[in-house]
Amino acid sequence: MSLSPFHLAIPVYDVALARTFYNDVFGLEEGRSSDHWVDFNFFGHQLVIHEHPKTPGQQSAHTNPVDGHNVPVPHFGVILEWDEWEALAERLKARDTDFVIEPYIRFKGEVGEQATMFLLDPCGNALEFKAFKDQRQIFAK
């Protein structure tokens, strides 16, 4: 499967704080920037943080139940290779990350089995990182 990089712009109410988070926590390479926005290479995709007043969703996220956990909505993230996901999970645990949903295996033994974890950036944007042992399961029913 050939994928095109996506472009995602998200609101942050503190550009400096968010910039430090995406640099330090994930080690993302910066692209262009100004005082009000910063481009990042987000695992091969273009993530842009844009200065914006705090949104209601950043103050208190809505959740939907999935596999016994309350998944924050909205959220975004990437699907990593299994070993990359495991390495990221270990790195985040070592940093004493405050997870919304701790790293675990969702739908264990079922169609769509996946590794997943959720966390918030410092401006309240929810991120999900997941991996599939079998990439063909990404869109399986």
Tab-separated table of C-alpha atoms in Angstrom:
chain	number	residue	atom	x	y	z
A	1	MET	CA	0.000	0.000	0.000
A	2	SER	CA	1.433	3.360	-1.032
A	3	LEU	CA	0.520	6.196	1.310
A	4	SER	CA	0.634	9.932	0.763
A	5	PRO	CA	1.678	12.084	3.711
A	6	PHE	CA	-1.228	13.835	5.396
A	7	HIS	CA	-1.268	17.456	6.561
A	8	LEU	CA	-2.899	18.166	9.909
A	9	ALA	CA	-3.102	21.563	11.628
A	10	ILE	CA	-4.075	21.532	15.304
A	11	PRO	CA	-4.813	24.338	17.766
A	12	VAL	CA	-2.415	25.021	20.628
A	13	TYR	CA	-2.871	27.838	23.120
A	14	ASP	CA	0.848	27.914	24.010
A	15	VAL	CA	3.104	27.531	20.949
A	16	ALA	CA	6.343	27.455	22.987
A	17	LEU	CA	5.059	24.752	25.346
A	18	ALA	CA	3.677	22.636	22.492
A	19	ARG	CA	6.864	23.093	20.453
A	20	THR	CA	8.962	21.839	23.362
A	21	PHE	CA	6.633	18.855	23.844
A	22	TYR	CA	6.725	17.714	20.206
A	23	ASN	CA	10.503	18.291	20.061
A	24	ASP	CA	11.403	16.646	23.377
A	25	VAL	CA	8.842	13.866	23.743
A	26	PHE	CA	8.823	12.641	20.150
A	27	GLY	CA	12.050	14.150	18.800
A	28	LEU	CA	10.217	15.568	15.793
A	29	GLU	CA	12.164	17.518	13.192
A	30	GLU	CA	10.931	21.065	12.715
A	31	GLY	CA	10.194	22.595	9.346
A	32	ARG	CA	9.047	26.155	8.703
A	33	SER	CA	7.733	28.226	11.584
A	34	SER	CA	6.690	31.654	12.758
A	35	ASP	CA	5.743	33.133	16.122
A	36	HIS	CA	2.249	31.648	15.688
A	37	TRP	CA	2.806	28.207	14.115
A	38	VAL	CA	5.373	25.421	13.672
A	39	ASP	CA	5.599	22.626	11.072
A	40	PHE	CA	6.813	19.209	12.262
A	41	ASN	CA	7.737	16.006	10.489
A	42	PHE	CA	5.304	13.755	12.363
A	43	PHE	CA	6.461	10.265	11.389
A	44	GLY	CA	6.588	11.295	7.720
A	45	HIS	CA	3.455	13.456	7.855
A	46	GLN	CA	3.117	17.218	8.185
A	47	LEU	CA	1.790	18.270	11.589
A	48	VAL	CA	1.359	21.986	12.183
A	49	ILE	CA	0.692	23.482	15.589
A	50	HIS	CA	-1.197	26.774	15.278
A	51	GLU	CA	-1.677	29.311	18.034
A	52	HIS	CA	-5.354	29.441	18.960
A	53	PRO	CA	-7.294	30.221	22.141
A	54	LYS	CA	-8.114	27.177	24.265
A	55	THR	CA	-10.986	25.211	22.730
A	56	PRO	CA	-13.762	23.519	24.759
A	57	GLY	CA	-12.427	20.128	23.594
A	58	GLN	CA	-9.015	20.942	25.044
A	59	GLN	CA	-10.571	21.805	28.410
A	60	SER	CA	-12.530	18.566	28.783
A	61	ALA	CA	-12.421	15.897	26.128
A	62	HIS	CA	-15.493	13.883	25.199
A	63	THR	CA	-14.973	10.122	25.246
A	64	ASN	CA	-16.537	7.064	23.631
A	65	PRO	CA	-16.233	3.539	25.040
A	66	VAL	CA	-13.973	1.218	23.013
A	67	ASP	CA	-12.849	-2.185	24.292
A	68	GLY	CA	-13.519	-1.194	27.904
A	69	HIS	CA	-11.672	2.139	27.755
A	70	ASN	CA	-12.864	5.736	27.392
A	71	VAL	CA	-11.321	6.932	24.125
A	72	PRO	CA	-10.968	10.725	23.820
A	73	VAL	CA	-12.716	12.342	20.856
A	74	PRO	CA	-11.324	13.983	18.832
A	75	HIS	CA	-7.859	12.459	18.616
A	76	PHE	CA	-5.193	11.856	15.997
A	77	GLY	CA	-2.010	9.855	15.670
A	78	VAL	CA	-0.164	7.361	13.534
A	79	ILE	CA	0.053	3.638	12.975
A	80	LEU	CA	3.618	2.536	13.620
A	81	GLU	CA	5.447	-0.700	12.942
A	82	TRP	CA	5.112	-3.026	15.961
A	83	ASP	CA	8.721	-2.609	17.120
A	84	GLU	CA	8.520	1.188	16.711
A	85	TRP	CA	5.334	1.224	18.816
A	86	GLU	CA	6.978	-0.866	21.535
A	87	ALA	CA	10.033	1.419	21.575
A	88	LEU	CA	7.841	4.540	21.785
A	89	ALA	CA	5.745	3.009	24.583
A	90	GLU	CA	8.910	2.214	26.564
A	91	ARG	CA	10.347	5.699	25.949
A	92	LEU	CA	7.095	7.339	27.087
A	93	LYS	CA	6.886	5.135	30.193
A	94	ALA	CA	10.496	5.991	31.043
A	95	ARG	CA	9.527	9.688	30.873
A	96	ASP	CA	6.706	9.014	33.386
A	97	THR	CA	4.133	10.029	30.778
A	98	ASP	CA	0.629	10.583	32.087
A	99	PHE	CA	-1.335	8.355	29.695
A	100	VAL	CA	-5.052	8.756	29.053
A	101	ILE	CA	-4.997	5.048	28.125
A	102	GLU	CA	-1.868	3.094	29.076
A	103	PRO	CA	-0.190	1.064	26.323
A	104	TYR	CA	-2.029	-2.236	25.851
A	105	ILE	CA	-3.281	-4.718	23.244
A	106	ARG	CA	-6.824	-3.900	22.108
A	107	PHE	CA	-9.203	-6.537	20.663
A	108	LYS	CA	-6.778	-9.263	21.738
A	109	GLY	CA	-7.305	-12.423	19.676
A	110	GLU	CA	-9.950	-10.733	17.493
A	111	VAL	CA	-10.022	-9.240	14.016
A	112	GLY	CA	-8.254	-5.894	14.214
A	113	GLU	CA	-6.044	-6.797	17.201
A	114	GLN	CA	-3.770	-3.812	17.787
A	115	ALA	CA	-1.386	-2.197	20.206
A	116	THR	CA	-2.590	1.231	21.288
A	117	MET	CA	-1.939	4.056	23.730
A	118	PHE	CA	-3.373	7.538	24.235
A	119	LEU	CA	-1.885	10.678	25.736
A	120	LEU	CA	-2.500	14.420	25.682
A	121	ASP	CA	-0.148	17.127	24.491
A	122	PRO	CA	0.268	20.018	26.962
A	123	CYS	CA	-2.568	21.927	25.237
A	124	GLY	CA	-5.052	19.070	25.621
A	125	ASN	CA	-4.913	17.567	22.115
A	126	ALA	CA	-5.384	13.791	22.317
A	127	LEU	CA	-2.922	11.564	20.451
A	128	GLU	CA	-3.189	7.853	19.717
A	129	PHE	CA	-0.315	5.640	18.648
A	130	LYS	CA	-1.127	2.167	17.435
A	131	ALA	CA	0.407	-0.821	15.672
A	132	PHE	CA	-0.836	-4.006	14.052
A	133	LYS	CA	1.110	-7.279	13.950
A	134	ASP	CA	-0.633	-7.835	10.603
A	135	GLN	CA	-0.970	-4.567	8.633
A	136	ARG	CA	-3.765	-6.187	6.581
A	137	GLN	CA	-5.900	-5.890	9.724
A	138	ILE	CA	-5.922	-2.069	9.612
A	139	PHE	CA	-9.242	-1.939	7.738
A	140	ALA	CA	-10.506	-5.454	8.531
A	141	LYS	CA	-14.123	-5.905	9.601
